Coordinates of C-alpha atoms in Angstrom, one line a residue:
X28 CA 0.0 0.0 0.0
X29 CA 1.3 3.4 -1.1
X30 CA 1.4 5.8 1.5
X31 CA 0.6 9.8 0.9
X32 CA 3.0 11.7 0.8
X33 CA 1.6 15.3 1.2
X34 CA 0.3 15.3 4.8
X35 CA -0.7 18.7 4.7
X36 CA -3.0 20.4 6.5
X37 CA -2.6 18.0 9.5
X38 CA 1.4 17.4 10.1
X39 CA 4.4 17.0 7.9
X40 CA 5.5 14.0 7.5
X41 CA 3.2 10.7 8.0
X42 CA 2.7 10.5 11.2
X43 CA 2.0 6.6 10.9
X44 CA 4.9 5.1 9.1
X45 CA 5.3 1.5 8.2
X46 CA 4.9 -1.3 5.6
X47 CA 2.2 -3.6 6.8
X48 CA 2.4 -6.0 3.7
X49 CA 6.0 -6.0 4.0
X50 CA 5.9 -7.1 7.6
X51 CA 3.3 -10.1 6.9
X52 CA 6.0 -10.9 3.9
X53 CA 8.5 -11.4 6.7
X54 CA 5.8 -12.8 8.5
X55 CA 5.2 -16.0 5.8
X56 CA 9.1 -16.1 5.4
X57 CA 9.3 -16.8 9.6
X58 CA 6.5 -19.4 9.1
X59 CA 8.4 -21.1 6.6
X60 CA 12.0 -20.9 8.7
X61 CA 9.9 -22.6 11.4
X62 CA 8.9 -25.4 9.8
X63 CA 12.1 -26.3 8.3
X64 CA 13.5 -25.8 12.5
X65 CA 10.7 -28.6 13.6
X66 CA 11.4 -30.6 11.1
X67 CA 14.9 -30.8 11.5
X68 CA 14.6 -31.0 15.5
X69 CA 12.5 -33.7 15.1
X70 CA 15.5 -35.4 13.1
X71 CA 17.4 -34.7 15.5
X72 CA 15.3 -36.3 18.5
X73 CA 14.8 -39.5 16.0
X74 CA 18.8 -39.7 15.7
X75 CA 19.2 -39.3 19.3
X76 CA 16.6 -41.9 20.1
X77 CA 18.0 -44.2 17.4
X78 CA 18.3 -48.2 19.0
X79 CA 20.4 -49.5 16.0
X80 CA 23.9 -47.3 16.6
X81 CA 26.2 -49.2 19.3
X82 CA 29.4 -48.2 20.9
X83 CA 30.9 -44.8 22.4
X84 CA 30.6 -43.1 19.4
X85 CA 26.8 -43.5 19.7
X86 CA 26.5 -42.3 23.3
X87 CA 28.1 -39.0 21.7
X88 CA 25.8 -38.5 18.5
X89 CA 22.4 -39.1 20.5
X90 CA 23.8 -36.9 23.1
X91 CA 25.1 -33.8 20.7
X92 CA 21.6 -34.6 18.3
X93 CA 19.7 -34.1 22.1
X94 CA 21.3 -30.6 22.5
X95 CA 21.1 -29.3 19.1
X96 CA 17.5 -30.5 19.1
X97 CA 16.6 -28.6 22.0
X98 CA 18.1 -25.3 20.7
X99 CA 16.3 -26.1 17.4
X100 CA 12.8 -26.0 19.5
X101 CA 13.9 -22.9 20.6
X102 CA 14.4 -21.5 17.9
X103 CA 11.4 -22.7 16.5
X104 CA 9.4 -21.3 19.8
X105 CA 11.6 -17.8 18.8
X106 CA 10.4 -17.9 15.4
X107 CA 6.6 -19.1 15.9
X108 CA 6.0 -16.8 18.6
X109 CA 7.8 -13.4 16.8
X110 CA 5.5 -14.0 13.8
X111 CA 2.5 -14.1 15.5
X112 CA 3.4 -10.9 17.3
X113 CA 4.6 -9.0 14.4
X114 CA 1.0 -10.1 12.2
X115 CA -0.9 -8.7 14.9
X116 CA 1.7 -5.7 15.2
X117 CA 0.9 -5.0 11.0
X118 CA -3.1 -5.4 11.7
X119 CA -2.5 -2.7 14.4
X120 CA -0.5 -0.8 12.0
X121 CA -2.9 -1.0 8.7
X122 CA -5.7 -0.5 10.9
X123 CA -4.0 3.2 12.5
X124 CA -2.9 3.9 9.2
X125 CA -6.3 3.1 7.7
X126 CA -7.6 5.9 10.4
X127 CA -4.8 8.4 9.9
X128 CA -5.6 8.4 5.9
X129 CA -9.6 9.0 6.3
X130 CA -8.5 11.6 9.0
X131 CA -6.0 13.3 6.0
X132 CA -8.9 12.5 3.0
X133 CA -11.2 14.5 5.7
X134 CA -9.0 17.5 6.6
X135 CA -7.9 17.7 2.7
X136 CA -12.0 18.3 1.6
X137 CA -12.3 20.5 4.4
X138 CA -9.1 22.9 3.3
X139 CA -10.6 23.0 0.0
X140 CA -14.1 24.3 1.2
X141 CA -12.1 27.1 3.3
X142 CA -9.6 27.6 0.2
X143 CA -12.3 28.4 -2.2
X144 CA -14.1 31.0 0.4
X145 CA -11.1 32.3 1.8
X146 CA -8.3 32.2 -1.3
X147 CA -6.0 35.0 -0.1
X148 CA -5.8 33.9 3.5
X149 CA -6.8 30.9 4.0
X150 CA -3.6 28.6 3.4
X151 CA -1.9 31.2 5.6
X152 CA -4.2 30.1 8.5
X153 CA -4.2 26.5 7.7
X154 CA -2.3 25.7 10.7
X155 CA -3.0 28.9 13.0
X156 CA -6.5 29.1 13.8
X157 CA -8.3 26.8 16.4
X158 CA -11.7 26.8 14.7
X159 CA -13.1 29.3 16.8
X160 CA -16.3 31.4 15.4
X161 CA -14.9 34.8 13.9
X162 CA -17.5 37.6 13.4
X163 CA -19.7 37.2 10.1
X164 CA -17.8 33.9 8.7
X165 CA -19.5 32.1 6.0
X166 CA -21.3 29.0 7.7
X167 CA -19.6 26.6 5.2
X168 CA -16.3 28.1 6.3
X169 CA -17.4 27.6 9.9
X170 CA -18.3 23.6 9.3
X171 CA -15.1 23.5 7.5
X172 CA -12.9 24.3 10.2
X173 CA -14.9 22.0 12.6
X174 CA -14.3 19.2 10.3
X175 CA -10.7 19.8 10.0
X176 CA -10.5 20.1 14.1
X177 CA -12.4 16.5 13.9
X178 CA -10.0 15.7 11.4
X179 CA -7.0 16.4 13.2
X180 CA -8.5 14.8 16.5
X181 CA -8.9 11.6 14.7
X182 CA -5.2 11.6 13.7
X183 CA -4.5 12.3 17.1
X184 CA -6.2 9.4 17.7
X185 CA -4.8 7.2 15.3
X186 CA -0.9 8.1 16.1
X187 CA -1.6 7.2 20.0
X188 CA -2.8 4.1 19.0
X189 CA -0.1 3.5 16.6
X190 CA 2.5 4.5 19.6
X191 CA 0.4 2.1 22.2
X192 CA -0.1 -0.8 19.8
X193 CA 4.1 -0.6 19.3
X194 CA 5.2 -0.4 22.4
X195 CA 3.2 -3.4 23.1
X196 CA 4.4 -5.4 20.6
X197 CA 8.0 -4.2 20.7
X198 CA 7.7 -5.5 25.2
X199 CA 6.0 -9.6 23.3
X200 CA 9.0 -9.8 21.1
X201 CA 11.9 -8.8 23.7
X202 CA 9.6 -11.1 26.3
X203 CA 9.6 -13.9 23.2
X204 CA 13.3 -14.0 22.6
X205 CA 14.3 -13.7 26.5
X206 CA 15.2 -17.1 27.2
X207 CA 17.5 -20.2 27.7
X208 CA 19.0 -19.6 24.3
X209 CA 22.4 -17.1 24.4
X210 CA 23.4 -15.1 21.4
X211 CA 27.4 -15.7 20.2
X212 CA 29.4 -13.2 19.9
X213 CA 28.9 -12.9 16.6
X214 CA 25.4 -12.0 16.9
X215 CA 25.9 -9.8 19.7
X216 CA 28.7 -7.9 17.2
X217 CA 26.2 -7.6 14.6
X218 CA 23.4 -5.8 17.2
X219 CA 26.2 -3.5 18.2
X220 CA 27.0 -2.4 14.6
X221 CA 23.4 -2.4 14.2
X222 CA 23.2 0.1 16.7
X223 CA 25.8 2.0 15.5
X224 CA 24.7 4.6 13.3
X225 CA 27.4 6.5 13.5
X226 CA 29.3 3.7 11.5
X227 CA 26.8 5.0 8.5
X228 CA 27.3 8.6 8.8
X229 CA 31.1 8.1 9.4
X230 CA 31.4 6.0 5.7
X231 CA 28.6 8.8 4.5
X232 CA 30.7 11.5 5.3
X233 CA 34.5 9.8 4.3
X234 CA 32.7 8.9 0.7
X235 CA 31.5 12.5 0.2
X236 CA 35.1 13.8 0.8
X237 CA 36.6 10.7 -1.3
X238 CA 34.4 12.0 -4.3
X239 CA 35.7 15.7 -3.9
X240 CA 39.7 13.8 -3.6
X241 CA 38.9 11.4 -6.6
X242 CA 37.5 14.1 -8.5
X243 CA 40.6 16.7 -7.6
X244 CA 42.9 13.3 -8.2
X245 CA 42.0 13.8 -11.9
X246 CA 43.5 17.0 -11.8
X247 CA 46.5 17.0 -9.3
X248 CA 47.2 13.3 -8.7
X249 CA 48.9 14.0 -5.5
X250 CA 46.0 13.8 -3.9
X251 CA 45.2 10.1 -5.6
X252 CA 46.7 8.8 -2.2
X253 CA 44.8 10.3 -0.1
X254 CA 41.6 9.7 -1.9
X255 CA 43.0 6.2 -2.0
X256 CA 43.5 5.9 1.9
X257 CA 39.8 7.0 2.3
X258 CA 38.7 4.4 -0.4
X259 CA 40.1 1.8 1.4
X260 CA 38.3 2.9 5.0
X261 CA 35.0 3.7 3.3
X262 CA 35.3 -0.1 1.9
X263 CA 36.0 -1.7 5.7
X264 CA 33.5 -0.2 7.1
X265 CA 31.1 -1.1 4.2
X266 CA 32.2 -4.6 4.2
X267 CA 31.8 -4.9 8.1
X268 CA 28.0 -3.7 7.6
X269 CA 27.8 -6.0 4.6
X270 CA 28.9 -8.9 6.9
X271 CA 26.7 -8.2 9.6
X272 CA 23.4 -7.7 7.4
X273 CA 23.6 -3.8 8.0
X274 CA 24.6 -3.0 4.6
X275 CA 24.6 -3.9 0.9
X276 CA 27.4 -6.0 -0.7
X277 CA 26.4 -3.5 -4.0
X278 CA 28.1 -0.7 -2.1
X279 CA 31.2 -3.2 -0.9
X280 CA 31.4 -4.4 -4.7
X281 CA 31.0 -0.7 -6.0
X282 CA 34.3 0.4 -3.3
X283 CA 35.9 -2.6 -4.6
X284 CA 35.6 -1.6 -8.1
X285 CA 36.0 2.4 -7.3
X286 CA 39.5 1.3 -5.2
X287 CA 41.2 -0.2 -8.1
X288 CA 40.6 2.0 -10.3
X289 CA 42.4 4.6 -7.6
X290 CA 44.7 2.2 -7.2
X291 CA 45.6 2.1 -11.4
X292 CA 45.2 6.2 -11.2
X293 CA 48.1 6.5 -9.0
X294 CA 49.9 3.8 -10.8
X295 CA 50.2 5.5 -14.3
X296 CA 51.0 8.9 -12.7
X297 CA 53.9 7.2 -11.0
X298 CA 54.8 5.4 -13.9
X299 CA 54.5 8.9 -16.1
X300 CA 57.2 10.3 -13.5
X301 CA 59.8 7.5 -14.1
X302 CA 59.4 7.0 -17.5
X303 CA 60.7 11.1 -17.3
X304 CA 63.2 9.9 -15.3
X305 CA 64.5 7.5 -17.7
X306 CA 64.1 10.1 -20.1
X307 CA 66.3 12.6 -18.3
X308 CA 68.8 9.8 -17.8
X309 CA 68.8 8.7 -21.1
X310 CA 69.4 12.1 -22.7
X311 CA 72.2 12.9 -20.4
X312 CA 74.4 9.8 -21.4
X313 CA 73.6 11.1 -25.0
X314 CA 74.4 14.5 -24.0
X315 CA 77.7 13.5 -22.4
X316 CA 78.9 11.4 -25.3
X317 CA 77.8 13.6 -28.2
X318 CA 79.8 16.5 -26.5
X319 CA 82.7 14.2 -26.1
X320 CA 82.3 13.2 -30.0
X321 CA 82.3 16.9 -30.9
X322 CA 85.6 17.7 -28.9
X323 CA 87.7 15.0 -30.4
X324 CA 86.4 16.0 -33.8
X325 CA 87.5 19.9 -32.9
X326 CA 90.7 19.1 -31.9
X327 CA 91.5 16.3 -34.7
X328 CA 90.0 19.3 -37.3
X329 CA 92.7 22.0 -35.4
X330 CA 95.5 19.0 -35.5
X331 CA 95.7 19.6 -31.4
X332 CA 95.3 15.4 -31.2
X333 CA 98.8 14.0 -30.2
X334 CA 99.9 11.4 -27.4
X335 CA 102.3 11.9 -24.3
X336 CA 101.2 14.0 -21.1
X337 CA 99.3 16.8 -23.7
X338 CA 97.2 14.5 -24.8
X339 CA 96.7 12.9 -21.5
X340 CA 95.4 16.2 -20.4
X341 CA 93.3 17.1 -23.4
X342 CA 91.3 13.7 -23.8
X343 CA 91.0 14.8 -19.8
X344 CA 89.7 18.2 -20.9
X345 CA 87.1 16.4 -23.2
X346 CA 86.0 13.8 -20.8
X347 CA 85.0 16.9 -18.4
X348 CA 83.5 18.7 -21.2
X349 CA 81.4 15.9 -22.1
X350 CA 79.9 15.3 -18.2
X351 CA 79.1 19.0 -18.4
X352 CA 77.0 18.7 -21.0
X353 CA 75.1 15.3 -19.4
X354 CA 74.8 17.5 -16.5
X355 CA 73.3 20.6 -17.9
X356 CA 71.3 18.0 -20.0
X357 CA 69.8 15.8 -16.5
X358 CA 69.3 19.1 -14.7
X359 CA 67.8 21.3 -17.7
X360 CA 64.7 22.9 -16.5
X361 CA 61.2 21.5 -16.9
X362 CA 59.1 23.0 -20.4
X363 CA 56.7 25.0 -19.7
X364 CA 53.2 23.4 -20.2
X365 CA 51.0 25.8 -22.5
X366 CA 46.9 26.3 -21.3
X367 CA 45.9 24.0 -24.3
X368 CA 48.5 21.1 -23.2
X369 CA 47.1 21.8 -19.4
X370 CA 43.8 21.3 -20.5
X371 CA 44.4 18.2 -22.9
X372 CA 45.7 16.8 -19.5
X373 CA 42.2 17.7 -17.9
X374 CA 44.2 20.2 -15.9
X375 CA 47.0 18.2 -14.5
X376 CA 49.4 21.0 -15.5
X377 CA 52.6 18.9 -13.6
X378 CA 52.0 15.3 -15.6
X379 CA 51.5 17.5 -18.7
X380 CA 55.2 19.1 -18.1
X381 CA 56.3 15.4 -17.5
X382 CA 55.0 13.8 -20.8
X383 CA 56.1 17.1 -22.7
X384 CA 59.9 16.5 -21.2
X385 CA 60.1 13.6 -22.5
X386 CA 58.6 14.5 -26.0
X387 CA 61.2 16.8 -25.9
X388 CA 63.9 14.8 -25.2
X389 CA 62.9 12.2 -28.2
X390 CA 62.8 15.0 -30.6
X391 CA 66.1 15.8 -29.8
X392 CA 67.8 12.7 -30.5
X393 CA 64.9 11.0 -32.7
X394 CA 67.3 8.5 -33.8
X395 CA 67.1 6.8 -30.1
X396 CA 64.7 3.8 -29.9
X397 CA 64.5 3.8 -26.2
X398 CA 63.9 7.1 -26.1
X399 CA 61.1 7.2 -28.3
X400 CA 59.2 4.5 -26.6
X401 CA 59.6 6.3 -23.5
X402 CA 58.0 9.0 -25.5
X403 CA 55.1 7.3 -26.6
X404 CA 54.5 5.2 -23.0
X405 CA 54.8 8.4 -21.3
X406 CA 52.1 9.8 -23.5
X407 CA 49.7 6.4 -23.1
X408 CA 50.1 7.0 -19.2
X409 CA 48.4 9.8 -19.2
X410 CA 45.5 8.7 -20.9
X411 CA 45.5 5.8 -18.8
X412 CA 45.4 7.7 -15.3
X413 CA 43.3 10.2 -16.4
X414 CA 40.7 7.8 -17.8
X415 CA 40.7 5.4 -14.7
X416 CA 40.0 8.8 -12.2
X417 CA 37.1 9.6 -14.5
X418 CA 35.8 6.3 -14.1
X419 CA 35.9 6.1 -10.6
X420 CA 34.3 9.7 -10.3
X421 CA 31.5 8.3 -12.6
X422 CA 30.9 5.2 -10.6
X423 CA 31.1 7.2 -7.3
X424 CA 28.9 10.0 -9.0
X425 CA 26.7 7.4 -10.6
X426 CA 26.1 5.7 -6.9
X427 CA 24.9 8.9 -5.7
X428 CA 22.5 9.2 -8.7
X429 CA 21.0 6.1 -8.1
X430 CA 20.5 6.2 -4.3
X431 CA 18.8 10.0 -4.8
X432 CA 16.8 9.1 -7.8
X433 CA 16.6 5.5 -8.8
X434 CA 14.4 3.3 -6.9
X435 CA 14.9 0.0 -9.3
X436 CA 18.8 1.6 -7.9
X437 CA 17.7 1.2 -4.1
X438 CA 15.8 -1.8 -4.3
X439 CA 18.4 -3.5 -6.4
X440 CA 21.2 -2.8 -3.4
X441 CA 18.4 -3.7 -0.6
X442 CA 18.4 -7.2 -2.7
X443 CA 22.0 -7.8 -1.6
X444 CA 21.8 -6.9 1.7
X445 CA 22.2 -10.4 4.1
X446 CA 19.0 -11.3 6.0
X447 CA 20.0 -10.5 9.8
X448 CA 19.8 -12.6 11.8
X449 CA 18.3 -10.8 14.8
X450 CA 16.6 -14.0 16.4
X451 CA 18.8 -16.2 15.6
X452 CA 21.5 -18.6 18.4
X453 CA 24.3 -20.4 18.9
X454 CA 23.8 -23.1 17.3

């Protein structure tokens, strides 16, 4: 049953929230577990009563089937009882809903009538007046207000039932599931996380800041590490609701998904910042040895070449020329990235320096394989870590989407959410 959502005049939300149907569907699915548990402790009693099995080994079998039959009647006695109090609790509820939306359909005809006699004040004094008698007011104005004041006493009505009736059923099912049977740990960990809502607003709150990183991260992918850091503690504590039935393993397999491609992100800027490395290495050893080349061929050219002490000293004098130039060449400063070649990087102004350094480099000495694939890796790096921090800004973006305007989105994660198991034991 859809409820209304415009509650106006009478509150502003529904005062009387709930799923009724969806309650008796849990309902059926309760019945169902029960069956299977008296079924199955039955088994169990027939095992442990069992006169063909011999031996010590026997003893223990009828003795462990006794136990877990008894904590499978219990859990059938949890299960049995629970259902019956929660159909009576979504009776209770359809019927105080049932009054709450006559008491709305009531106070809705009534705001009309004063509407249509009163259409400059009237919505103004919706929620104000008290019904009283004013001085010369239209009589179907006056029976108007008194029907909205009955109106709005029947919802009174109907939410103080609605309270009663759960308080009453909430006391039956804490009464039904207080006995000999103890939680583990385990389900005493998942009531605590449960209970925790701060857990929620904590991963709610680290996600929104992760978008603003991952988004950033596209542009200055220093902060890729960071974002990546919060990734990773968004995804425990999603996975540590997942595992307790307090979340949905969508949102686990969306971090998962969202994580690596933060993960590759930082990778290919990294790998964009050695392969300039290389570059800069490369082109000083070419730098230092082309120099070298060019002072021998000076001094053959000037007939200054020679053996003995002078020539000691001027292959010397060459040899020092030659690291001077692989120097100047390994600590030349970075080019200057233009607007367009920022913006071709989607903004990352420092990788496009990097990928343009190397370009550099390879046009300088194009004949130099190495240096050319450098080149070209450099320039596929880019792409790479640009494209995998736009996808994980549009699966992070496209998340949101879905939670604020997709329902087939919402019900789709509640689908993977694990069934708690609030009444269940130790077994």
């Amino acid at each position: 049953m859809t409820r209304p959502a415009d509650w106006a005049p009478l509150a502003e939300t529904d005062p009387v929230p709930g799923d009724p149907d969806g309650i008796r569907r849990e309902v059926t699915h309760m019945k169902k577990i029960a069956e299977k548990l008296r079924t199955q402790a039955a088994a169990m009693q027939a095992i442990a009563e069992c006169d063909g099995l011999k031996g010590e080994y026997a003893d223990k079998l009828g003795e462990n089937a006794r136990g877990l039959g008894r904590r499978l009647d219990l859990a059938e006695d949890r299960y049995r009882k629970v259902k019956g109090h929660l159909n009576g609790w979504a009776d209770d509820m359809e019927y105080a809903q049932n009054r709450a939306g006559h008491a709305l359909d009531d106070a809705k005809d009534a705001q009309r009538t004063i509407d249509q006699h009163n259409p400059d004040s009237a919505s103004k004094s919706s929620d104000k007046d008290t019904g009283k008698d004013k001085p010369d007011e239209d009589p179907a104005v006056k029976r108007a207000r008194e029907d909205r004041e009955a109106a709005r006493t029947k919802l009174q009505s109907a939410v103080t039932f609605y309270g009663e009736r759960a308080d009453l059923y909430a006391g039956k099912i804490r009464s039904s599931i207080d006995d000999d049977m103890e939680d583990s740990w385990w389900n005493d960990f998942k009531a605590w996380v449960g209970d925790a809502d701060w857990l929620g607003t904590l991963a709610e709150v680290l996600s929104n800041i992760t978008t603003l990183l991952t988004f950033a991260a596209i542009f200055f992918p220093a902060l890729g590490v960071l974002a990546g850091i919060l990734t990773g503690i968004v995804f425990g504590i999603h996975l540590l609701m997942a595992l307790t039935g307090n979340g949905s393993w969508f949102d686990v397999i969306t971090d998962i998904a969202a994580f690596k491609m933060a993960k590759n992100g930082i990778k290919a800027a990294k790998a964009v910042k050695a392969l300039q490395k290389e570059g800069r290495g490369i082109s000083k050893d070419l730098a230092e040895q082309q120099a070298k080349r060019v002072a021998r061929m000076n001094r053959a050219a000037g007939g200054r070449g020679g053996s003995g002490r002078l020539g000691r000293l001027r292959r010397t004098a060459d040899n020092q020329q030659g690291r001077a130039a692989g120097v100047k060449a390994r600590d030349e400063a970075m080019p200057e990235a233009t607007r367009k070649e920022t913006y071709k990087a989607l903004g990352d102004k420092r990788m496009a320096e990097q990928v343009k350094d190397v370009e550099r480099m390879s046009g300088r000495y194009p004949d130099n394989q190495r240096l050319s694939e450098v080149a070209s890796e450099a320039a596929r790096q880019k792409g790479v870590s640009q494209a995998y921090w736009g996808t994980s800004t549009a699966l992070d973006l496209g998340g949101r989407a879905g939670d604020a305007w997709s329902p087939t989105y919402v019900n789709a994660k509640g689908d993977m959410t694990a069934p708690t198991a609030g009444l269940g034991s130790q077994w």
